[in-house]
Short mmCIF file of C-alpha atoms in Angstrom, two decimals:
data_model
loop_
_atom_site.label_atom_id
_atom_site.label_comp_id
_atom_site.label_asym_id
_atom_site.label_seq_id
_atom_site.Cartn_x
_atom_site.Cartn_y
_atom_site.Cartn_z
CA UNK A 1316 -15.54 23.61 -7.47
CA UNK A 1317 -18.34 21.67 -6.04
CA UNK A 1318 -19.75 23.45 -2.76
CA UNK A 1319 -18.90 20.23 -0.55
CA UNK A 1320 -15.34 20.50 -1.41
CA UNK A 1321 -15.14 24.15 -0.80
CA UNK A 1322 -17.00 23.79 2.91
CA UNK A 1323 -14.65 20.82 3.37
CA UNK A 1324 -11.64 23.06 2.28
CA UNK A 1325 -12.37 25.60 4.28
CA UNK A 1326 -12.27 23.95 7.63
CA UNK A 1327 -8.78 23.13 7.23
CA UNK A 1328 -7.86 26.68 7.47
CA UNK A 1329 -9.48 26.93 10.62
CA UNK A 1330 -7.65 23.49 11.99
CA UNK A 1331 -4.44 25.00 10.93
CA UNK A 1332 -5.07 27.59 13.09
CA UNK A 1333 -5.75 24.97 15.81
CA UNK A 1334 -2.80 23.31 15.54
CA UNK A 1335 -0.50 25.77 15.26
CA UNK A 1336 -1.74 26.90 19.03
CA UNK A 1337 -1.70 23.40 20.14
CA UNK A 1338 2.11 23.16 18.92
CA UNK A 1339 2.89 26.48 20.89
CA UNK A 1340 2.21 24.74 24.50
CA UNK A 1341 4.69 23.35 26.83
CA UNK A 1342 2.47 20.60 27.82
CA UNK A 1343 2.38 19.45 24.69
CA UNK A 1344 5.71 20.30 23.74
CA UNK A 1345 6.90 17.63 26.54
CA UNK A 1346 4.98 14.90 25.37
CA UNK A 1347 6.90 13.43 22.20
CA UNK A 1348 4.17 11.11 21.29
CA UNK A 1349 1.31 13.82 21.43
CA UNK A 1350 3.69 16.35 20.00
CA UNK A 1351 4.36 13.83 17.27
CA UNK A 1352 1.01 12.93 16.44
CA UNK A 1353 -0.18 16.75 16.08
CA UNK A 1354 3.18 17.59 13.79
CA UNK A 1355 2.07 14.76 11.33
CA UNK A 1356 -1.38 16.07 11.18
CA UNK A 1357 0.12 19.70 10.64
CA UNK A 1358 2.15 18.43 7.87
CA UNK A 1359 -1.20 17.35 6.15
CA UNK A 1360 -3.41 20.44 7.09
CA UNK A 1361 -0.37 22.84 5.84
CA UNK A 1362 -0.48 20.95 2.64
CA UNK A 1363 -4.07 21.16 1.82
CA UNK A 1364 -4.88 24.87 3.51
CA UNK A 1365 -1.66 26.04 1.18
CA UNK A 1366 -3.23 24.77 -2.02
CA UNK A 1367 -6.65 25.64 -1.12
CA UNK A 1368 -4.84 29.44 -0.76
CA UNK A 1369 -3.15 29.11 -4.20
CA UNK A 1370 -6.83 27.88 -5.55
CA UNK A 1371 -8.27 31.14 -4.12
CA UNK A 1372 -5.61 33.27 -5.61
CA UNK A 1373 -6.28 31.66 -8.85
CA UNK A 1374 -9.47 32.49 -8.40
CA UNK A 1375 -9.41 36.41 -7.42
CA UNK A 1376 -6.84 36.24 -10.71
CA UNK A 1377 -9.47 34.82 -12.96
CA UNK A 1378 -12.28 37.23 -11.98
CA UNK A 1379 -9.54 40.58 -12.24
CA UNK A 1380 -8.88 39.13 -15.47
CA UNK A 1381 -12.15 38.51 -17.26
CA UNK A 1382 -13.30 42.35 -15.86
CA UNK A 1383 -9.87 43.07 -17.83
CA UNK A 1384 -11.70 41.60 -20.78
CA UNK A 1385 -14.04 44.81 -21.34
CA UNK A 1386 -10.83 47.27 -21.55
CA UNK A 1387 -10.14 46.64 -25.52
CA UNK A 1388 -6.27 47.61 -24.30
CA UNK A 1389 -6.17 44.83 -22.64
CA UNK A 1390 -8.02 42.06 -24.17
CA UNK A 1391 -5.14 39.79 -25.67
CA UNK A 1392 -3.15 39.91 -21.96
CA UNK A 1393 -6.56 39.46 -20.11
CA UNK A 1394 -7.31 36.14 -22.37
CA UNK A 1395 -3.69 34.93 -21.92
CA UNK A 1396 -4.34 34.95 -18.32
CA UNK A 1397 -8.03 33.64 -18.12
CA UNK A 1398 -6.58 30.19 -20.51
CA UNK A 1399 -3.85 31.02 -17.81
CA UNK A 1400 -5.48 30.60 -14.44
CA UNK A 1401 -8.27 28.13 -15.69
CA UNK A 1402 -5.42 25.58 -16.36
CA UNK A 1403 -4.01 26.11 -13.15
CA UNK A 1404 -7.51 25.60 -11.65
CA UNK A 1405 -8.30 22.80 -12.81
CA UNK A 1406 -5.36 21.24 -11.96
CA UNK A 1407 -4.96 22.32 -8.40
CA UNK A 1408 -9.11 21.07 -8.19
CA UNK A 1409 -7.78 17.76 -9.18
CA UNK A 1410 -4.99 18.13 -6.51
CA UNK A 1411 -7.38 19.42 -3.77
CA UNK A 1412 -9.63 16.42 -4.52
CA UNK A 1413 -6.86 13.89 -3.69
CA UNK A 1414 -5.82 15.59 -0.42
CA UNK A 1415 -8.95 15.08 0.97
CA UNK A 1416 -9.47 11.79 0.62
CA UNK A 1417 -9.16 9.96 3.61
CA UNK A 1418 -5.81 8.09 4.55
CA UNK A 1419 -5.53 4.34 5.62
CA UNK A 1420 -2.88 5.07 8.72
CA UNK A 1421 -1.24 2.30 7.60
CA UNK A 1422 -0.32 3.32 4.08
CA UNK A 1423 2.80 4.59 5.38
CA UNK A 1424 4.11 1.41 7.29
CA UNK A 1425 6.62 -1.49 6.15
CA UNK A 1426 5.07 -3.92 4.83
CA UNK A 1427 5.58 -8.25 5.46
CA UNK A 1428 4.48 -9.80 2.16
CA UNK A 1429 3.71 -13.15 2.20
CA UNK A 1430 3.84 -15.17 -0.98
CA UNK A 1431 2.26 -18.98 -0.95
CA UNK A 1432 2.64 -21.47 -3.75
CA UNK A 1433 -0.89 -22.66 -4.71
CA UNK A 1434 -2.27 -25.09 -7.26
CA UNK A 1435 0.36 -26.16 -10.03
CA UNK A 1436 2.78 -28.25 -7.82
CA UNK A 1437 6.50 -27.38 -9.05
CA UNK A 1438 5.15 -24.68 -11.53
CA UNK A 1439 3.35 -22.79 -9.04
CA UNK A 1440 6.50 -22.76 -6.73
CA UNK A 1441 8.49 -21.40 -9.75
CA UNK A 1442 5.89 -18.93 -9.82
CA UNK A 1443 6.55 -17.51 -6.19
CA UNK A 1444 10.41 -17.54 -7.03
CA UNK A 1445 9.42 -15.04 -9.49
CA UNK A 1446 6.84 -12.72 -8.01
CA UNK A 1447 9.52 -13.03 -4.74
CA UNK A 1448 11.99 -11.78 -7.87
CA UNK A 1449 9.16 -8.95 -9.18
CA UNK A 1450 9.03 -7.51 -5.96
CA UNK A 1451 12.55 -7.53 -4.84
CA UNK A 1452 13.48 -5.90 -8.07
CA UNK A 1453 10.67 -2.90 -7.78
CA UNK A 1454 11.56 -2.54 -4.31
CA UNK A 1455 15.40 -2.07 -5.09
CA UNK A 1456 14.26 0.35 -8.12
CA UNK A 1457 12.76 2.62 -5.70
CA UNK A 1458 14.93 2.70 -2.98
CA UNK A 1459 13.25 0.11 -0.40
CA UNK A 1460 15.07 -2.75 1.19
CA UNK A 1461 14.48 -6.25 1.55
CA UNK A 1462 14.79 -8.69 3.73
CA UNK A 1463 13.79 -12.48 3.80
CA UNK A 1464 12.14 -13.22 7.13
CA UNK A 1465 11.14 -17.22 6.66
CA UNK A 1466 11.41 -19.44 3.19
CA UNK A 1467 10.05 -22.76 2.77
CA UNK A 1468 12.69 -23.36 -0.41
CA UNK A 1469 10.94 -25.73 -3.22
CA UNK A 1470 12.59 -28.77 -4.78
CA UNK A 1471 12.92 -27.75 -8.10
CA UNK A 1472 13.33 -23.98 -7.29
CA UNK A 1473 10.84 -21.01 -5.84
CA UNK A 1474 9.00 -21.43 -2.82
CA UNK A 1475 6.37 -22.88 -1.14
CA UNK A 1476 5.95 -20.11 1.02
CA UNK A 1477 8.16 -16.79 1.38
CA UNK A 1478 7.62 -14.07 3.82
CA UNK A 1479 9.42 -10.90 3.07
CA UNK A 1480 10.25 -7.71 5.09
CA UNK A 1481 9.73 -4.26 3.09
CA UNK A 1482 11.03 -1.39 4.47
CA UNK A 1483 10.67 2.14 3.20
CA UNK A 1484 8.81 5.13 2.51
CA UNK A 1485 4.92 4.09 1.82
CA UNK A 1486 5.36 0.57 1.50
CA UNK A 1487 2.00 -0.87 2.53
CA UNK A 1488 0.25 2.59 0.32
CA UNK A 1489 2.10 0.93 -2.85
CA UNK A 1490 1.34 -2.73 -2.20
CA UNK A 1491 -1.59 -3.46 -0.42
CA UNK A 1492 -3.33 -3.85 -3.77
CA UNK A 1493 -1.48 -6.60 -4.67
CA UNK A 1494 -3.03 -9.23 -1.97
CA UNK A 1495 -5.13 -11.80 -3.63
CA UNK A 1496 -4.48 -14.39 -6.14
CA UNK A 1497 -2.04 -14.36 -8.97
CA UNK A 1498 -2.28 -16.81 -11.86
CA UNK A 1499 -0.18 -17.53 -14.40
CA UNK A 1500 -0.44 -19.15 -17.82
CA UNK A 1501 3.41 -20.46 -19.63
CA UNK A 1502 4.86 -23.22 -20.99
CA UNK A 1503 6.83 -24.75 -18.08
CA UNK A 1504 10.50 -25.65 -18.21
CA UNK A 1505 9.47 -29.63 -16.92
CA UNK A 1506 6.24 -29.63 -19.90
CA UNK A 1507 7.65 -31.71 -23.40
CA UNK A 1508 4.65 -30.98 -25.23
CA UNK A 1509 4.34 -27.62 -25.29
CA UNK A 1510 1.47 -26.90 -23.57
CA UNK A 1511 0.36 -24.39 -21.95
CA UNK A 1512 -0.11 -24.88 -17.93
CA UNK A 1513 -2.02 -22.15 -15.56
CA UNK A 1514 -1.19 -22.36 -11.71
CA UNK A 1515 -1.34 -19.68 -8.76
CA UNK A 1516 -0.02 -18.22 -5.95
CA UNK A 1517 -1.16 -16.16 -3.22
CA UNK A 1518 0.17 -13.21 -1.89
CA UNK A 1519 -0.92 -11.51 0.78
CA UNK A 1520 0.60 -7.93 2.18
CA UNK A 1521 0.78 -7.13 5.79
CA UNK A 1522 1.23 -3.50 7.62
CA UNK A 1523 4.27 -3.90 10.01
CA UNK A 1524 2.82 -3.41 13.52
CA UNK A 1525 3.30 -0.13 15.29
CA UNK A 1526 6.33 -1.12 17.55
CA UNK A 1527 4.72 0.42 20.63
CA UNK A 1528 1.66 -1.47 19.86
CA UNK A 1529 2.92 -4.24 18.24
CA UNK A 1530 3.18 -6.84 21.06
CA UNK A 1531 0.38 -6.56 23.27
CA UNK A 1532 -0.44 -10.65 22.94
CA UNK A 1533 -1.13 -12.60 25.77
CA UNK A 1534 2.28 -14.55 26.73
CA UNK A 1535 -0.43 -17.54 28.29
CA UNK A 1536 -2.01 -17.61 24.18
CA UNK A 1537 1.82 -18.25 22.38
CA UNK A 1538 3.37 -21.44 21.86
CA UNK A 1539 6.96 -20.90 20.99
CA UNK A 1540 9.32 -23.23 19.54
CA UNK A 1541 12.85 -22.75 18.48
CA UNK A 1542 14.47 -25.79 15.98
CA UNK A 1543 17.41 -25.55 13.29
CA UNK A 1544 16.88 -23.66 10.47
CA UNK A 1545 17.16 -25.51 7.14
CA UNK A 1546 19.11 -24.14 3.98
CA UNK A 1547 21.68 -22.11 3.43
CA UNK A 1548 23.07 -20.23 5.74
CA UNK A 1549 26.62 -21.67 6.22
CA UNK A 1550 27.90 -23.90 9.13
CA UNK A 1551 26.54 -21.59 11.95
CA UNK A 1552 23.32 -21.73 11.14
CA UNK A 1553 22.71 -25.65 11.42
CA UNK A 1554 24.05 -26.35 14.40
CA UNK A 1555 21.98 -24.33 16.98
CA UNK A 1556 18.61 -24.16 17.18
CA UNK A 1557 18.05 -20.83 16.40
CA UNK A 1558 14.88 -20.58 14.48
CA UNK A 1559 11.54 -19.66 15.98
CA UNK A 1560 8.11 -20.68 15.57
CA UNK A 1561 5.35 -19.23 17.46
CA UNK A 1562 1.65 -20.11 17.38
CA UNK A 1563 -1.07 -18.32 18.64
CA UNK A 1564 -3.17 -20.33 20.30
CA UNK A 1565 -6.40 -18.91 20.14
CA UNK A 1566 -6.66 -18.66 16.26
CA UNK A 1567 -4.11 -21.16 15.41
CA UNK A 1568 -2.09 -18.12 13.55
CA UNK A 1569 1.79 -19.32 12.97
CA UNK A 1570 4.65 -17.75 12.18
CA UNK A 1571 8.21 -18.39 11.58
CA UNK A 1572 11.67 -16.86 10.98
CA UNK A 1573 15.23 -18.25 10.92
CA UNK A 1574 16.79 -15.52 8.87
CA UNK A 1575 18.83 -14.22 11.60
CA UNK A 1576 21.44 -15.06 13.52
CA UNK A 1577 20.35 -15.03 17.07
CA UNK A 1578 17.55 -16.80 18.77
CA UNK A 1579 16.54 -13.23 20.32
CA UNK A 1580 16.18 -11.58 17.05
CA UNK A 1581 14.25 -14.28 15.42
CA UNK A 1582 11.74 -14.50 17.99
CA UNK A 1583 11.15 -10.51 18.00
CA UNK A 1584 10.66 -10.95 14.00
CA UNK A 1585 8.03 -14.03 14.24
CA UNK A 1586 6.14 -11.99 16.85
CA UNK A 1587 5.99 -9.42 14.60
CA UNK A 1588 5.21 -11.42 11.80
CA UNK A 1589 2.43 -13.30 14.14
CA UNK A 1590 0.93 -9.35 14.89
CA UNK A 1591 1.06 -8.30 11.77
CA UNK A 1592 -1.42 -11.84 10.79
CA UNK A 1593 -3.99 -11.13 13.48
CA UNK A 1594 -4.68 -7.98 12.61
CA UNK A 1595 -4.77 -8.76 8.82
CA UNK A 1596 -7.21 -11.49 9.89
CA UNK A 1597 -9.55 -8.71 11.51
CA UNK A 1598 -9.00 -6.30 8.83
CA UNK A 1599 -10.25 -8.87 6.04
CA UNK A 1600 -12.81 -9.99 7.98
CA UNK A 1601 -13.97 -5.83 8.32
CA UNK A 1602 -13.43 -6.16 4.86
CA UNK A 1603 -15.66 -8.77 4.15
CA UNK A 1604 -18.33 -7.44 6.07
CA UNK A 1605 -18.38 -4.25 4.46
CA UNK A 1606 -18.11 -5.71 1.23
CA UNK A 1607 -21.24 -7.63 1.38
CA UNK A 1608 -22.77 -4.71 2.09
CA UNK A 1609 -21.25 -2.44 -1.16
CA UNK A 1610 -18.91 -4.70 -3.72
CA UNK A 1611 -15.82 -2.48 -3.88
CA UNK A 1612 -13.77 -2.11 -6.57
CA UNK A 1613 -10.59 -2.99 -5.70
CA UNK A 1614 -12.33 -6.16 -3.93
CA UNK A 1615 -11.68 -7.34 -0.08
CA UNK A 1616 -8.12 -8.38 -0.55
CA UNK A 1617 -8.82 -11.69 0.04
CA UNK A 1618 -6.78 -14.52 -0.80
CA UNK A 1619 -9.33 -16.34 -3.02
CA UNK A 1620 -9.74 -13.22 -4.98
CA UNK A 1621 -8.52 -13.80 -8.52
CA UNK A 1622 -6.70 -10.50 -8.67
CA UNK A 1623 -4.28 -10.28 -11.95
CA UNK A 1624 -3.16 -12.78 -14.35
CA UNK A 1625 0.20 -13.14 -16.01
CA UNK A 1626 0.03 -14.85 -19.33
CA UNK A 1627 3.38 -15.48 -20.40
CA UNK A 1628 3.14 -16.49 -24.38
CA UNK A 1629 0.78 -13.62 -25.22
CA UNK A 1630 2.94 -11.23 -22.90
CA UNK A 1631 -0.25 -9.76 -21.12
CA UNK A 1632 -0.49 -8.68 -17.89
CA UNK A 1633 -4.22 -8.54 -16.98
CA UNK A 1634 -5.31 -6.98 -13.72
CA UNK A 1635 -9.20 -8.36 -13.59
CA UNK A 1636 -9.95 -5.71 -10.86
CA UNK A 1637 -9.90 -2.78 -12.94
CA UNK A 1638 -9.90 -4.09 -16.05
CA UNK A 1639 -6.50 -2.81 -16.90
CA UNK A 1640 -4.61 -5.13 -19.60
CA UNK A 1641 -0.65 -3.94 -20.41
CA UNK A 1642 1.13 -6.12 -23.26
CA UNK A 1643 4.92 -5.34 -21.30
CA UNK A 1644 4.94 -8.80 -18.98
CA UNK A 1645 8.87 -9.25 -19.29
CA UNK A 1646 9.51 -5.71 -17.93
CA UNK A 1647 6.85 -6.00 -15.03
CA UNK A 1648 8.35 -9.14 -13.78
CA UNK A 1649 11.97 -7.91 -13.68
CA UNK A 1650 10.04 -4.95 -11.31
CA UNK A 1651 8.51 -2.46 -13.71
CA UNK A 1652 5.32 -2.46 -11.70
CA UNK A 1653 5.03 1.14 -11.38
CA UNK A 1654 2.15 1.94 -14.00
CA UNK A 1655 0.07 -1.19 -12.37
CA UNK A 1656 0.70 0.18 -8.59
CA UNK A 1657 -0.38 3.53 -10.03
CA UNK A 1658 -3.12 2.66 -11.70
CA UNK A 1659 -4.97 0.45 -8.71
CA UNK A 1660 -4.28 3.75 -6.68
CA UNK A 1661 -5.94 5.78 -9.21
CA UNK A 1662 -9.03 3.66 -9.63
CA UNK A 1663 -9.14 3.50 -5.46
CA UNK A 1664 -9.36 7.32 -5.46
CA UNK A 1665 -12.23 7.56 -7.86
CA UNK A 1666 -13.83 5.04 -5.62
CA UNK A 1667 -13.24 7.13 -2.63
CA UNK A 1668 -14.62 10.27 -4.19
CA UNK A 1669 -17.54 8.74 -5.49
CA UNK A 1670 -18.24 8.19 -1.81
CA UNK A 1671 -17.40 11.32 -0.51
CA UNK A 1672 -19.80 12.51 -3.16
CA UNK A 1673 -22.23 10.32 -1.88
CA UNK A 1674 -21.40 10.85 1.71
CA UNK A 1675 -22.07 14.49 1.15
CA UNK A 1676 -25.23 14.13 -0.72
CA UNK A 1677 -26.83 11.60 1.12
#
């Protein structure tokens, strides 16, 4: 193991330590939100300081074994356990390396996701019916729920604009790779020819606002309208103007929703909706910034990025980030997305170590 990862390593068992006083005082004990914050970040330091023990073991094993090695008696037993405990090392290295990487807070939020018809008229529309579809379907496959926040229905089918609320265990983690711009190349239903027509959408995936932070917006900066929600929705829904729109004054952010029932509810879900834009807007900015300064790999998140391309009569999925092409696009748009999500995690996590490496070297 690499000494920066060992001295890295080793401080968590001194942390643990820490912690485990700090959650032994009343003081603390009586504050929920300290109390909470310090049981999260024992979770984690258990975690690593208990595999960083097992790595030790392993390692006191390996040594006993290989001075084993000289008693011809016990040669074949001290091999079996040197191939033994240098599997086991190498995978709990591996491990190790991952835990240490740092966390984006955020990765365990909700997520909004945002999908936007782009160029392609009708086609592209169709388009954000079906990632709207790709989504809903992954989501259901691994236990998250769904719920439609604001739709801006199409003509001919899809949307022009869909916002969606994800709720679950590591939503924003599993998606927040997927902002940027999606194109796809197909035949479309309307084209006689036969020829083959590329449009895009944009999708763009929002953290859900901390609910104690979430509103902290200056009432004297919101414009807030209400006005009938269009669609379906049954008889209710047209005749009072429940539907909100609010619009931040100051950066000309909207947001809308008219999925539920009650004035009250709707306006709670736009602000949130609103929040959960302004900070996106700062964090791509950040971003942006800090990509000028060192291209990452997996690329600002911004909406102009050309992330992934779906070509329909070749069956391809092609994410352009990490060069990862898959030949299964049927299954991925009725919510296989799985390998895709795991894969842009993967190649984020070499990133990251590559600049812990650096961090520790430099």
């Amino acid at each position: 193991m690499k000494p920066f990862l060992r001295s890295q390593l080793e401080r968590y068992a001194q942390r643990l330590g820490e912690l485990d006083f700090l959650l032994s005082r009343e003081d603390i004990m009586s504050d929920m939100a300290q109390y909470r914050r310090i049981s999260v970040e024992h979770a984690e330091v258990t975690q690593v300081a208990g595999r960083y023990a097992r790595y030790l073991q392993r390692e006191a094993d390996l040594a006993g074994a290989r001075e084993m090695l000289a008693d011809p008696d016990m040669t074949e037993m001290a091999q079996e356990e040197i191939t033994s405990a240098e599997a086991e090392l190498l995978q709990l290295e591996d491990e190790l390396q991952r835990l240490l990487l740092p966390k984006d807070p955020d990765d365990t939020r909700n997520a909004f996701v945002e999908i936007r018809a782009g160029t392609g008229g009708d086609e592209s529309a169709l388009f954000a019916g079906d990632l709207t579809r790709m989504y809903t379907r992954y989501a259901a496959n691994v236990g998250w729920k769904v719920e439609v926040v604001s739709e801006n229905a199409a003509e001919l089918g899809g949307y022009k604009e869909i916002v969606l609320r994800i709720e679950g265990d590591h939503v924003y983690g599993a998606l927040k790779f997927e902002s940027g711009g999606h194109r796809v190349q197909r035949v479309p239903a309307t084209e006689t020819q036969g020829r083959i027509h590329t449009s895009a959408c944009t999708v763009a995936v929002m953290p859900e606002p901390d609910e104690h932070e979430a509103i902290k917006l200056n009432p004297a900066d919101l414009r807030i309208d209400t006005f009938r929600a269009s669609g379906a929705g049954g008889q209710h829904i047209n005749k009072t103007d429940s539907a909100v729109r609010v619009v931040h004054l100051p950066t000309g952010i909207v947001a809308e929703c008219q999925d539920g029932r009650s004035q009250h509810s709707n306006k709670a879900k736009a602000l949130q909706v609103l929040q959960a834009r302004i900070q996106e807007k700062e964090r791509s900015e950040r971003a942006a910034k800090e990509a000028a300064l060192r291209k990452g790999l997996i690329g600002s998140g911004d909406r102009s990025d050309r992330i992934r391309t779906y070509n329909f009569p070749q069956g391809r999925l092609t994410d352009h980030r990490i060069n990862l092409t898959l030949y299964k696009l049927l299954y991925v748009m009725e919510g296989d997305l799985g390998d895709v999500l795991q894969a842009l995690q993967h190649a984020r996590e070499a990133e990251q170590l590559e600049e812990l490496e650096m961090g520790a070297t430099g």
